[in-house]
Coordinates of C-alpha atoms in Angstrom, one line a residue:
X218 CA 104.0 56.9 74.6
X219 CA 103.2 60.6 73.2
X220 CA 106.2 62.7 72.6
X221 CA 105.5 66.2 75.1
X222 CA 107.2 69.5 75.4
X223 CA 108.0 70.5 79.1
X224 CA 107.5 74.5 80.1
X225 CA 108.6 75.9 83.4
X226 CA 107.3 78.8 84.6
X227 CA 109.8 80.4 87.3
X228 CA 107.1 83.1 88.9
X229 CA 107.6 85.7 91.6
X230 CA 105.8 83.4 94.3
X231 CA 106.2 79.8 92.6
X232 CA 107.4 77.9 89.8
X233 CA 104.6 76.1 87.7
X234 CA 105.7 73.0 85.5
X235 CA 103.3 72.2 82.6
X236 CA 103.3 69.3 80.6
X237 CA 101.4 69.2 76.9
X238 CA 101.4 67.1 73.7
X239 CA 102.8 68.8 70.8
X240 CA 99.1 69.8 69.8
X241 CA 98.9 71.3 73.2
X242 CA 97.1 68.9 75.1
X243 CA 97.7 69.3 78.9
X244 CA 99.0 66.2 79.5
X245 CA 100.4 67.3 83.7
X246 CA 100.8 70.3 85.6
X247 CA 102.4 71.2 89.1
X248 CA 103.5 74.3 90.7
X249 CA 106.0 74.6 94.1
X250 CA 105.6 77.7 96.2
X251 CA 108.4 79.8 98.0
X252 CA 108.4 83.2 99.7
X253 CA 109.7 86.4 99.0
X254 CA 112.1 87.3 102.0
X255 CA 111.8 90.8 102.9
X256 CA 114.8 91.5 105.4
X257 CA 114.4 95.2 105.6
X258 CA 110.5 97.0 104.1
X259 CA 111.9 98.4 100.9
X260 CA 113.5 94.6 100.2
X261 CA 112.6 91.9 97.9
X262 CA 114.5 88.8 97.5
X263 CA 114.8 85.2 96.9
X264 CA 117.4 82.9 97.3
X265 CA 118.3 81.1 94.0
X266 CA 119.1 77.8 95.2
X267 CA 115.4 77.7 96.7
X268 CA 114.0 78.3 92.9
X269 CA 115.9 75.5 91.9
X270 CA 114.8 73.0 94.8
X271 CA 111.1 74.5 93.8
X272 CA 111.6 73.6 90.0
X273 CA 112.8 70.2 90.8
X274 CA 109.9 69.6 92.9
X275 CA 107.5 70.8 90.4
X276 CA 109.2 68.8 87.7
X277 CA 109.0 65.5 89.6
X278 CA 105.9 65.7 90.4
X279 CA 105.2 66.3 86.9
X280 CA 106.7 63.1 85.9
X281 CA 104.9 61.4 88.3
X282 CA 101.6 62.1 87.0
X283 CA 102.6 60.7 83.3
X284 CA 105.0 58.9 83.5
X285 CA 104.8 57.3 80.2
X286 CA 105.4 59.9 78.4
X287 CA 108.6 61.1 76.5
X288 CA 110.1 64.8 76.7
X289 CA 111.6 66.0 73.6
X290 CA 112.6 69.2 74.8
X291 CA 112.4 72.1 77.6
X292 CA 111.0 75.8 77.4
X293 CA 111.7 78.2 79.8
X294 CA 109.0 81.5 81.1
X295 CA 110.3 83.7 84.1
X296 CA 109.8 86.6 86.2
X297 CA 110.8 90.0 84.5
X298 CA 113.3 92.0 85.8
X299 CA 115.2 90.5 88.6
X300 CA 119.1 90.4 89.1
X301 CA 121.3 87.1 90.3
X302 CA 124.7 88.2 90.5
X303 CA 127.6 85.4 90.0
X304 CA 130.6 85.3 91.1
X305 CA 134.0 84.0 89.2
X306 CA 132.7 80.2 90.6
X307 CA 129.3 81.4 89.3
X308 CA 127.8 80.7 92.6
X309 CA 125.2 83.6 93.3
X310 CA 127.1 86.4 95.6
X311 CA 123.3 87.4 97.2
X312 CA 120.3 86.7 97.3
X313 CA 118.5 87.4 93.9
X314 CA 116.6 91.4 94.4
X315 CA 113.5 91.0 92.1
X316 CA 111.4 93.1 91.1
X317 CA 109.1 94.3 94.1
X318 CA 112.2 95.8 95.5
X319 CA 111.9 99.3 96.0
X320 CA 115.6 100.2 97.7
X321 CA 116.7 101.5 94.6
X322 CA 115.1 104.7 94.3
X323 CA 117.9 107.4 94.3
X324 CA 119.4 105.0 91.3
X325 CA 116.2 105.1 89.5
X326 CA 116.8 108.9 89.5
X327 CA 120.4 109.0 89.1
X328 CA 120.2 106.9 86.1
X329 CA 117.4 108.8 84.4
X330 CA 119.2 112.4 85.2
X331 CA 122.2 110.9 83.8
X332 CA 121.6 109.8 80.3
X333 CA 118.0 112.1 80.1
X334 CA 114.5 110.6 80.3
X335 CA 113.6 111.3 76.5
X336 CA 117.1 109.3 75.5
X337 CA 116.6 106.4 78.1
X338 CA 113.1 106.1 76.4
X339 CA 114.3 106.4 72.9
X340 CA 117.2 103.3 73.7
X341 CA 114.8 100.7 76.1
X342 CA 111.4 101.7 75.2
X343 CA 110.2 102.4 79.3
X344 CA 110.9 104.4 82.1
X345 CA 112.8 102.5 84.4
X346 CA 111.6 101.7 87.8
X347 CA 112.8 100.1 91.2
X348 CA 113.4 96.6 91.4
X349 CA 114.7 96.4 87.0
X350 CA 118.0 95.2 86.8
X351 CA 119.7 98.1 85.9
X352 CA 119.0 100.8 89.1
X353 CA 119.7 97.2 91.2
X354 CA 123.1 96.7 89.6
X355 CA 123.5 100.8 90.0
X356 CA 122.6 100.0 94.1
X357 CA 125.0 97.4 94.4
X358 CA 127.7 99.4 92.6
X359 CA 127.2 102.2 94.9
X360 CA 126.2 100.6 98.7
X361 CA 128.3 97.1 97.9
X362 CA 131.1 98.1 96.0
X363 CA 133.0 94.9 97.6
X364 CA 130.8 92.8 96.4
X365 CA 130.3 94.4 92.8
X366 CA 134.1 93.8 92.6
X367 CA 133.2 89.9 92.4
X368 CA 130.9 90.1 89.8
X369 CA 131.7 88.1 86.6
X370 CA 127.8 87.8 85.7
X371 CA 124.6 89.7 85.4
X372 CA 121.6 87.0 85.0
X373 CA 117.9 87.4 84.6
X374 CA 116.0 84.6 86.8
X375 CA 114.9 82.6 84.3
X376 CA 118.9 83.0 82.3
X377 CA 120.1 81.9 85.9
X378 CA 117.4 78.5 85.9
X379 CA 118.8 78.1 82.3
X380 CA 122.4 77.8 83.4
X381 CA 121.4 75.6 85.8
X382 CA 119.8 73.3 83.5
X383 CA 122.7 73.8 80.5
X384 CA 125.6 75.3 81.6
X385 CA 125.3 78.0 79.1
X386 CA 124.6 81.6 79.4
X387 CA 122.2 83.1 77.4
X388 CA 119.1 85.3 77.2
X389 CA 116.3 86.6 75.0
X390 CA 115.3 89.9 74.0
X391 CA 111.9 89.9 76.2
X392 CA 113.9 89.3 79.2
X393 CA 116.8 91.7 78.4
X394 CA 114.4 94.6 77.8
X395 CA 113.1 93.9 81.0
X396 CA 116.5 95.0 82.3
X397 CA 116.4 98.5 81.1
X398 CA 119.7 97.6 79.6
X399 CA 119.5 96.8 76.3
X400 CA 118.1 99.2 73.1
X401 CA 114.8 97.5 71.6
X402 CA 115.1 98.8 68.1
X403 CA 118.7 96.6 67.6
X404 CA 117.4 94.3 69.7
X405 CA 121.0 93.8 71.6
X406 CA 122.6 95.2 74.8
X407 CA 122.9 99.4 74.4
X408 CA 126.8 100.4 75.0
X409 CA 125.8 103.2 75.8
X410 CA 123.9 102.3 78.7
X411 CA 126.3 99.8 79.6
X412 CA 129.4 102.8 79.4
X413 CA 127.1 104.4 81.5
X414 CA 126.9 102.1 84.6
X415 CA 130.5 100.9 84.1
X416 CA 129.0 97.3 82.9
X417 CA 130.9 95.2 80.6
X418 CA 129.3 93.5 78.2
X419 CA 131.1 90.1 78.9
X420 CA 129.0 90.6 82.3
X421 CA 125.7 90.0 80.6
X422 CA 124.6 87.2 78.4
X423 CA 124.6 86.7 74.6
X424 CA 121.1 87.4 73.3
X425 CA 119.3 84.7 71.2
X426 CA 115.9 84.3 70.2
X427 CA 113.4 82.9 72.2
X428 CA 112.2 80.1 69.7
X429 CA 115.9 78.3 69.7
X430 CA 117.4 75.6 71.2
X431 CA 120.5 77.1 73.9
X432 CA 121.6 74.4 75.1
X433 CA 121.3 70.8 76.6
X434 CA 120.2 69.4 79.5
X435 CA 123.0 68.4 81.6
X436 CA 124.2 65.8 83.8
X437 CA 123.8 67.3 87.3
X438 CA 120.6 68.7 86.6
X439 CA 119.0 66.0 84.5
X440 CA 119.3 63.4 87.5
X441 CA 117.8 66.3 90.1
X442 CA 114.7 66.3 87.7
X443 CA 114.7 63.1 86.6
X444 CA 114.9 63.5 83.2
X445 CA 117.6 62.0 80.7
X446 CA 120.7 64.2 79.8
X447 CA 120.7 66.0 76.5
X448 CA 117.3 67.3 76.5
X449 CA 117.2 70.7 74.2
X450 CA 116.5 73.5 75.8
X451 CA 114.7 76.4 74.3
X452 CA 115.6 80.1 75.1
X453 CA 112.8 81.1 76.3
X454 CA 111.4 84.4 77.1
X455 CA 109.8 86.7 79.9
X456 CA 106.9 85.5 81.1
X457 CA 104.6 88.2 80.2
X458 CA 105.9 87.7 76.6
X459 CA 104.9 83.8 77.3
X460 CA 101.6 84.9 78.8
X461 CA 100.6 86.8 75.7
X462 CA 101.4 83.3 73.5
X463 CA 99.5 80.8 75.8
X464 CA 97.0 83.4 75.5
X465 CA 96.6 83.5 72.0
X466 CA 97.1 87.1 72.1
X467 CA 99.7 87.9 69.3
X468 CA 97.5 90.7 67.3
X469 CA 96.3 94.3 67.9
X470 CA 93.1 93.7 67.8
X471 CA 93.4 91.9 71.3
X472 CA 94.5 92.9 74.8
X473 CA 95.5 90.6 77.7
X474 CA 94.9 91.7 80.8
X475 CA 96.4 89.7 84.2
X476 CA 95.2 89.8 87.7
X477 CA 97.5 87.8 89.3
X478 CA 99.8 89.3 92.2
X479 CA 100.8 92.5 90.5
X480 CA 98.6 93.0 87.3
X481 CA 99.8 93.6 83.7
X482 CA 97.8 95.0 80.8
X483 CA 99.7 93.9 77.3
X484 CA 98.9 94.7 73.8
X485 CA 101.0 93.2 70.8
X486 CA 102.7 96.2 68.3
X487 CA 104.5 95.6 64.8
X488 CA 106.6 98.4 65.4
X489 CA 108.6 100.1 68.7
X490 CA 105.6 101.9 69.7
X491 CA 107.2 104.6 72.6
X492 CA 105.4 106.9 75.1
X493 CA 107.3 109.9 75.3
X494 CA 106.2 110.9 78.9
X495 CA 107.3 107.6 79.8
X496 CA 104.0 106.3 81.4
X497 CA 104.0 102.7 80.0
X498 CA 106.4 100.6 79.0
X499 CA 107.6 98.7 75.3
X500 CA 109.0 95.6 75.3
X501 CA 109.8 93.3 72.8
X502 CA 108.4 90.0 72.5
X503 CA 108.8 86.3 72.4
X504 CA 108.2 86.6 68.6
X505 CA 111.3 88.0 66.0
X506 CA 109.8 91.0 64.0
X507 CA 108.9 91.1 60.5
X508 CA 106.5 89.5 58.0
X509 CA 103.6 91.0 60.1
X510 CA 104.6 89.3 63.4
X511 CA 104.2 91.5 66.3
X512 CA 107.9 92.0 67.4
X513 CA 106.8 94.3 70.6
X514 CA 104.2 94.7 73.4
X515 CA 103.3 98.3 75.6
X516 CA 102.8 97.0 79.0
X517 CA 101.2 98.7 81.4
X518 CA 102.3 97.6 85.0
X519 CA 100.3 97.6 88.5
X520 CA 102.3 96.6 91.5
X521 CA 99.2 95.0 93.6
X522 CA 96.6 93.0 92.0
X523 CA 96.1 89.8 93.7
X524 CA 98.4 90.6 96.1
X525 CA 95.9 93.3 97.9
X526 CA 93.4 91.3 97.7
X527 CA 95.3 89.2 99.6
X528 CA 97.0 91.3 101.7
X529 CA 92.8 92.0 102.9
X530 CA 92.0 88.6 103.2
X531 CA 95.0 88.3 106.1
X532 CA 93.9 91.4 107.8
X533 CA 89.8 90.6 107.6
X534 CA 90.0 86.7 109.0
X535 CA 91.6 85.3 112.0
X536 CA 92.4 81.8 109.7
X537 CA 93.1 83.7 106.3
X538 CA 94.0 80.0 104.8
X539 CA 90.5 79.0 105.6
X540 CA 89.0 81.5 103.9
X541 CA 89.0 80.7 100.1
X542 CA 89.0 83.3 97.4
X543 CA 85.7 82.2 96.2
X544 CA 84.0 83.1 99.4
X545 CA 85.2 86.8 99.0
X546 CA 84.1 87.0 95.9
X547 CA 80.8 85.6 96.7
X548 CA 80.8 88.3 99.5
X549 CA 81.7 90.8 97.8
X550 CA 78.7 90.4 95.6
X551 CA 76.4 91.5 98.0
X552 CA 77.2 95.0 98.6
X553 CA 76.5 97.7 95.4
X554 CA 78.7 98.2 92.5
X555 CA 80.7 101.5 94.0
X556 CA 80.4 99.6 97.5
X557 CA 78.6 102.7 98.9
X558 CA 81.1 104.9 98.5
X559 CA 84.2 103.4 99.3
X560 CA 87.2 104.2 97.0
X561 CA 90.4 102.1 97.1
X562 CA 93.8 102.7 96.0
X563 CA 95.8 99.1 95.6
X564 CA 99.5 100.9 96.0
X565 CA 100.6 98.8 98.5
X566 CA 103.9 99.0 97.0
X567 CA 104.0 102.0 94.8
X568 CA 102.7 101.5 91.5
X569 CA 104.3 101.9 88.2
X570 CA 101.5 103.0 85.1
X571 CA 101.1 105.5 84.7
X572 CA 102.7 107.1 87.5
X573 CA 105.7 105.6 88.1
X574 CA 106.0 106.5 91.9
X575 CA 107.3 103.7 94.4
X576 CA 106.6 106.3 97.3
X577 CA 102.6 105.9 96.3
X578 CA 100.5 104.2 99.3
X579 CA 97.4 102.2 99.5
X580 CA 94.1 104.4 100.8
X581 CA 90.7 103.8 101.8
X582 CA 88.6 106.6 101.0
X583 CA 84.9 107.3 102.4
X584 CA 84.8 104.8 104.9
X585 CA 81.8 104.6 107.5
X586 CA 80.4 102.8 110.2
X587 CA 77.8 101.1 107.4
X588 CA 80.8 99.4 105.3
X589 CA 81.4 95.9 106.0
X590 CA 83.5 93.0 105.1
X591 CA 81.6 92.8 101.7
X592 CA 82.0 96.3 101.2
X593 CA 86.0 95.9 101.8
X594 CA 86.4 93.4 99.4
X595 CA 84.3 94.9 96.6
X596 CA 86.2 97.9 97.2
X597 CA 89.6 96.0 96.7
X598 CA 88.1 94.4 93.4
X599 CA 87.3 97.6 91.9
X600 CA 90.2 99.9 93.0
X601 CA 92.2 97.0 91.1
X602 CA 90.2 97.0 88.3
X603 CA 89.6 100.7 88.1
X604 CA 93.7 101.1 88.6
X605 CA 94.2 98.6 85.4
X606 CA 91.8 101.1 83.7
X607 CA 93.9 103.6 84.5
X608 CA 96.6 102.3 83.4
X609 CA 95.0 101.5 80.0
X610 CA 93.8 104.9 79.3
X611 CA 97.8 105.5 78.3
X612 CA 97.9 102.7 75.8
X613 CA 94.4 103.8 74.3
X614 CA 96.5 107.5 74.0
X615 CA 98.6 105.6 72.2
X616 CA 96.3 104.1 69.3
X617 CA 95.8 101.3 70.9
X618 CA 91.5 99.9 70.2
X619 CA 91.1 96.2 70.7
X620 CA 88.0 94.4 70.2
X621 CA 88.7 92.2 73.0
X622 CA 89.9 91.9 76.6
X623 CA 91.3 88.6 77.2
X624 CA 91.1 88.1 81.0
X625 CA 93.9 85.9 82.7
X626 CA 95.6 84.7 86.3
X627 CA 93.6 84.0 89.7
X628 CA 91.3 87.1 89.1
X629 CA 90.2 85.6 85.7
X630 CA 88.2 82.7 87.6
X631 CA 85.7 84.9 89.5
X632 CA 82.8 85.6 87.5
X633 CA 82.4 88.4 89.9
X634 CA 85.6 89.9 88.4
X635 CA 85.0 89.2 85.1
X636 CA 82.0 91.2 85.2
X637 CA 83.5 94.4 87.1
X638 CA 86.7 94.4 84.3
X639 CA 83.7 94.3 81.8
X640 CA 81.5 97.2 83.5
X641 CA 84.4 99.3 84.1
X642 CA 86.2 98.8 80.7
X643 CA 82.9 99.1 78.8
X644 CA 84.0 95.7 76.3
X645 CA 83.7 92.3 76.4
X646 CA 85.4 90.2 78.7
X647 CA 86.7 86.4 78.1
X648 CA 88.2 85.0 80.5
X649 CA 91.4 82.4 79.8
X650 CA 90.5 78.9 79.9
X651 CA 94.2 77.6 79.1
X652 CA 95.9 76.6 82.5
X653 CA 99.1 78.4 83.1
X654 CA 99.3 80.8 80.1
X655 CA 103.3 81.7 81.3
X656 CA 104.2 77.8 81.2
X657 CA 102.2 77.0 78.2
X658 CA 103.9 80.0 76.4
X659 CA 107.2 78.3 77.0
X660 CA 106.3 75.0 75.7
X661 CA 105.0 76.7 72.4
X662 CA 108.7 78.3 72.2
X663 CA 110.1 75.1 72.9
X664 CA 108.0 73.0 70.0
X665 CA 109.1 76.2 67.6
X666 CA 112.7 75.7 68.6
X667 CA 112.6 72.1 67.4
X668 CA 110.9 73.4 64.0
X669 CA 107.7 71.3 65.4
X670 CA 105.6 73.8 64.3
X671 CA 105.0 78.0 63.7
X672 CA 104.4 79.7 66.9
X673 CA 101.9 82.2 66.5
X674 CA 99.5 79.2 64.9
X675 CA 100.2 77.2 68.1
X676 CA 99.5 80.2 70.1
X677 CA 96.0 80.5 68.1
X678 CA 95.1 76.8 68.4
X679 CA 96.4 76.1 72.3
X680 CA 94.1 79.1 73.6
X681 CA 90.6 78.2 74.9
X682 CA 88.3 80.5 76.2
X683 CA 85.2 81.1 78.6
X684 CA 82.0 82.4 76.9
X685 CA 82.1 86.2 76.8
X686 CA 81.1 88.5 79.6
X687 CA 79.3 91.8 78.1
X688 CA 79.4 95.1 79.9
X689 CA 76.7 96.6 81.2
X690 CA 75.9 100.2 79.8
X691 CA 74.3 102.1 82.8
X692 CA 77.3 100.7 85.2
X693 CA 79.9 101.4 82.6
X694 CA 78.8 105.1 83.2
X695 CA 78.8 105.0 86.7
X696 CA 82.1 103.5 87.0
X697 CA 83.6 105.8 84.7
X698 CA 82.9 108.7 87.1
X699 CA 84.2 106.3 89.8
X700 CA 87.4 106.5 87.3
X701 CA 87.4 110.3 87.5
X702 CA 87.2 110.1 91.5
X703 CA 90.1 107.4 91.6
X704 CA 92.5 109.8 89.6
X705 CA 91.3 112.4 91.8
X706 CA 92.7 110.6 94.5
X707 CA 95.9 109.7 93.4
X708 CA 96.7 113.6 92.6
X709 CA 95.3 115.3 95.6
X710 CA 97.6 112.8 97.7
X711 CA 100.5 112.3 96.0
X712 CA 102.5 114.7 97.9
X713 CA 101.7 113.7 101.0
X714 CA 102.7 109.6 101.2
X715 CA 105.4 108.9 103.4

């Protein structure tokens, strides 16, 4: 019987439980899928007590697959920015609003009017945006004032799971920055934020680090997951802070980038590294600053990765399930890097780096009667990739000059991908090997919390990669004047999206 550490990764479309040894050894792995429920088009929301169904699921099937095995305690990843509001029996008032909800927007410029962009950057480190906790607690305050009345607590997804599991409320300071609440240099909630939206702070949870132990499985939940009571539970933290430690990327001299339904580019800083224009965002990490560590990430943020490429795959086939990912790639392929002219824009939702516009719309641009299916998807791929680009020219503004691109979620398994990320970033590619980088992050916190080992040499040692991809010169070129066209794009249009 090997002693293993448990990681649950609560993401925006399912919750992924991983199992390893405490040398990080996969030992199982299961996911559970649920929808996002979209009641009116600028909604996004999820019922809370469907995550928890989804996380028992995924846990028992877990346990199922190695059953001889022995927990010895619990990490927790999550989805950033969401908001569960409890009432005094804290039962959830609403559904959960995460974070592809754009019905925030006048609040998202109230807010930043209010307390002035420069100061709101100075406290949280990023412009805030539709669908972070703070502009949704600001909508329900203003269109739901009833219901704001109830409120006791303010939870993050992954705090809410947590209470769930322990009874105890807590958070960690990658998940409370997420919130656009909470001042990243002190690393605790900002008052003056809170005196701002008429918050108190008994609302919100104590902030711990992410590599402690909260609390203890308890009764109710230990027998819905099979699992003996008294389990420690770690923290935790958001899961793009997870991401970048089952990634092994916890230097400057790498950069993750994840295509998975939204897409994320995240380099590691020592310091609060802030962008005054306010075109990226800084967030501290899973890891407590000093001695070297890197205390902070800039994240740049794009709203449709996967999830456009997705969105084509249900317009383009009758049986979109049949069709798998794979195939589209493989088609794709076959039409010419530039795809004969057609440009894409993924803002299928808005976008967030660098422009920070939820009123931004998708757009194909030079379409013909010669562009087929192949030419669609390529399309999709590159206006993605190009996009992350984008988005990456801020952080290179910045200082930022890795060696590396570490390549991660569904888009990191395509070859295909791997190569157009290369061509169009002009550096080498390697693609993440480790499954579920959020989940596995969340067992390395758990394992630190117990004193089992240092963190950032588990996140060195659990990381595996794919043989890197090199760019090719002549298309790096080409694609950087597709870059020029795709900004092009953006500008000339911007006014005009409805």
């Amino acid at each position: 019987m090997s002693e293993c550490l448990l990681g649950i990764d609560l993401g925006t479309s399912a919750v992924k439980a991983l199992l390893t040894t405490l040398d990080g050894a996969i030992v199982a792995s299961a996911s559970a899928e649920y929808p996002i429920e979209q009641p009116q088009p600028d909604r996004a929301e999820q019922a809370p007590d469907m995550w928890l169904r989804a996380v028992a699921g995924a846990v028992r099937a877990v346990l199922a697959q190695a059953p001889q095995n022995r927990i010895v305690a619990i990490g927790l990843s999550g989805q950033m920015h969401g908001t569960v509001l409890l009432g005094a029996d804290h039962r959830p008032l609403a559904p959960a609003v995460i974070w592809p909800d754009r019905r925030s927007v006048e609040e998202v410029q109230e807010i930043t009017e209010r307390i002035g962009a420069q100061r709101l950057y100075a406290i949280t480190g990023s412009p805030i945006a539709t669908g972070f906790q703070a502009a949704t607690v600001r909508w329900f305050q203003r269109h739901a004032p009833e219901l704001w009345r109830q409120v006791q607590r303010i939870l993050l997804p992954k705090d809410y799971l947590r209470f769930w599991l322990t009874g105890v409320f807590a958070t960690d300071p990658s998940d409370a920055a997420g919130a656009l609440l909470f001042d990243e240099v002190r690393r605790d909630w900002s008052d003056e934020l809170l005196a701002l939206l008429e918050i108190r702070r008994s609302q919100l949870p104590p902030v711990q680090p992410s590599a402690s132990i909260c609390g203890r499985l308890c009764e109710e939940a230990a027998q819905a997951l099979g699992l003996p009571a008294g389990l420690p539970v770690a923290t935790g933290a958001a899961d793009t802070a997870c991401s970048l430690l089952g990634a092994g990327v916890v230097r400057s001299d790498r950069l993750l980038m994840t295509i998975s339904t939204g897409g994320q580019l995240a380099q590691p800083c020592e310091s609060v590294r802030i962008d005054a224009q306010g075109r990226i965002h800084t967030f501290c990490s899973a890891l407590e600053p000093g001695e070297g560590r890197a205390g902070w990430y800039q994240m740049g943020a794009m709203l449709a990765a996967g999830l456009a490429l997705h969105w084509l795959r249900e317009q383009l086939y009758d049986d979109p399930t049949s069709v798998s990912y794979d195939r589209m790639m493989a088609l794709a392929s076959e039409a010419p890097p530039g795809a004969d002219g057609l440009l894409f824009l993924p803002y299928l939702v808005g976008e967030r780096t660098p422009y920070m516009d939820p009123t931004a719309r998708g757009v194909f641009f030079g379409l013909t009667l010669s562009h087929r299916r192949s030419h669609l998807i390529r399309a999709v791929v590159e206006g993605v990739t190009l996009a992350a680009c984008n988005a990456y020219g801020v952080l290179r503004e910045l200082g930022a000059s890795p060696r590396q691109i570490v390549l991660a979620g569904g888009g990191a398994r395509s070859r295909f991908w791997q190569q157009v990320v290369a061509d169009v970033f002009g550096a080498p590619v390697q693609a993440l090997r480790t499954a579920e980088q959020s989940a596995a992050g969340a067992c390395i916190l758990a394992g630190a919390a117990l004193g089992a080992f240092d963190a950032v040499e588990a996140a060195h040692a659990w990381a595996h990669y794919a043989d890197p991809v090199q760019p090719d010169g002549e298309r790096h070129r080409f694609y950087q004047e597709r870059l020029r066209a795709f900004r092009a794009l953006y500008q000339r249009n911007a006014g005009h999206f409805v």
